[in-house]
XYZ file of C-alpha atoms in Angstrom:
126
model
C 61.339 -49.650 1.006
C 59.993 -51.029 -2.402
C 61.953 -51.418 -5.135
C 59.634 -50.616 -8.364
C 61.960 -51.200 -10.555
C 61.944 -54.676 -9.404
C 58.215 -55.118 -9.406
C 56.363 -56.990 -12.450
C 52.301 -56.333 -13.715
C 51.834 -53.410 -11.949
C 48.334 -52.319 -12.359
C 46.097 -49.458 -10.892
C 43.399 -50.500 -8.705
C 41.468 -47.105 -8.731
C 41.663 -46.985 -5.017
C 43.555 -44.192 -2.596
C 47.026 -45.051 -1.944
C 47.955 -46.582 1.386
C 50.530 -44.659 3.511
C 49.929 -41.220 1.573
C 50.017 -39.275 5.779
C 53.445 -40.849 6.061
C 55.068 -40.039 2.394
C 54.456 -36.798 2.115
C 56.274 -36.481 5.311
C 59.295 -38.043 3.436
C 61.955 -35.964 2.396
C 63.520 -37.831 -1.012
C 66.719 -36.131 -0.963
C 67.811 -36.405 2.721
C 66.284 -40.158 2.653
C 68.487 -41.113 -0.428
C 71.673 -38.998 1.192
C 71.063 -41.932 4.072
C 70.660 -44.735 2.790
C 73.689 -46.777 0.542
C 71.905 -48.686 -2.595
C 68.225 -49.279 -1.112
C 69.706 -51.057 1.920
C 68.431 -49.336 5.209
C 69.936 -49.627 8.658
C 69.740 -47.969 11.649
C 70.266 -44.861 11.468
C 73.492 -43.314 13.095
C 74.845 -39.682 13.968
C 78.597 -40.469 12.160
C 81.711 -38.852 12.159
C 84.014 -39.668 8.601
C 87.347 -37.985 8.085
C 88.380 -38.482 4.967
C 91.482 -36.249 2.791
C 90.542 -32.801 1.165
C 90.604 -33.598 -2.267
C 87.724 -35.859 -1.928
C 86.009 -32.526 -0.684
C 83.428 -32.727 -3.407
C 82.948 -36.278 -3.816
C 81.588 -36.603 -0.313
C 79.456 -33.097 -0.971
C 77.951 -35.034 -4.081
C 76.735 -37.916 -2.245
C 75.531 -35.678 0.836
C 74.992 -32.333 -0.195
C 75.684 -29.291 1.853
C 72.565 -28.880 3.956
C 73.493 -27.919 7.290
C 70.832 -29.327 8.981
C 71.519 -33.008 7.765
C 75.634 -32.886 7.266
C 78.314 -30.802 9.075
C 81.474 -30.349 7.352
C 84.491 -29.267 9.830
C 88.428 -28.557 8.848
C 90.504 -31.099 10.756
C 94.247 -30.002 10.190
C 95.796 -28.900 6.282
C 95.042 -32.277 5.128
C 91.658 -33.695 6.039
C 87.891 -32.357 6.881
C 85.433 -33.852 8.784
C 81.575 -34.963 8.220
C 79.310 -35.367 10.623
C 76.028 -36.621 9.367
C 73.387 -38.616 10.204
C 73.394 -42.469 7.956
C 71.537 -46.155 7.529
C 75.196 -47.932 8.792
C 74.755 -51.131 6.965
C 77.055 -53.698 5.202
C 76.816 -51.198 1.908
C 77.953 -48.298 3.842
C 80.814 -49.960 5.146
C 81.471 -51.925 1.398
C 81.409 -47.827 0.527
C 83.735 -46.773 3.205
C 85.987 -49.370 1.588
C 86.107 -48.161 -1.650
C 87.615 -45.277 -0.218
C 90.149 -46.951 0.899
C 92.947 -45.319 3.049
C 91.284 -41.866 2.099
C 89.004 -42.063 4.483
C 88.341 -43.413 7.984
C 85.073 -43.817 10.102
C 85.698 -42.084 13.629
C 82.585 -42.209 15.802
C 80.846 -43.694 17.119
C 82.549 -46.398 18.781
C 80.132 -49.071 18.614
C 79.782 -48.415 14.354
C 83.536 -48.020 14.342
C 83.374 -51.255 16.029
C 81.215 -52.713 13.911
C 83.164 -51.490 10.880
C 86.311 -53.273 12.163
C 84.310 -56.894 12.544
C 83.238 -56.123 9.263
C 86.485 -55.667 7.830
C 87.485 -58.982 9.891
C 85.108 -61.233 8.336
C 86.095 -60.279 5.009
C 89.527 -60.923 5.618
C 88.813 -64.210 7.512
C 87.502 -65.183 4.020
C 90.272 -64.885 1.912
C 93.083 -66.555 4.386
């Protein structure tokens, strides 16, 4: 991933863009439903359950593509998404500013990696 707003004197060579196969093969608006803020990760099949009024807030940032998110009912007070993400440090700083709204429930290793997360920050402020 290049950043372009980041990159300085830019100029066109005349010659074929490298890569061209592989971009066009790039769909923009399930990649940037992935990935949190540029950073990439490797990319996990997630469960987040998270309360109902943050129903469209969560269909914002992922949309309502079936084939890339799952939304499911759990109980009168919560719904479920199932989607497939990066899980890096930016998706868990964005699980956090959710706060008690929301929790990550599968799968166990990311959940797991979520809590050491969480554990390191705190260790930092003790």
């Amino acid at each position: 991933t290049y950043r372009v707003d980041r990159m300085r004197d830019v100029k066109r060579t005349g010659e074929d863009r490298e890569g061209n196969t592989e971009f066009k093969k790039i769909d923009m608006r399930t990649y940037t439903q992935r990935v949190f803020s540029m950073f990439s990760g490797e990319e996990q099949l997630v469960q987040i359950r998270f309360i109902n009024p943050l129903l469209d807030a969560v269909i914002d940032r992922f949309g309502t593509d079936n084939r890339v998110v799952q939304y499911v009912k759990d109980g009168d007070r919560h719904f479920i998404m199932t989607a497939k993400l990066a899980v890096s440090d930016q998706f868990f700083g964005w699980l956090c500013g959710l706060g008690k709204k929301v929790k990550l429930v599968s799968p166990t290793p990311v959940v797991e990696q979520f809590a050491k997360y969480l554990s390191d920050m705190r260790e930092m402020y003790e």
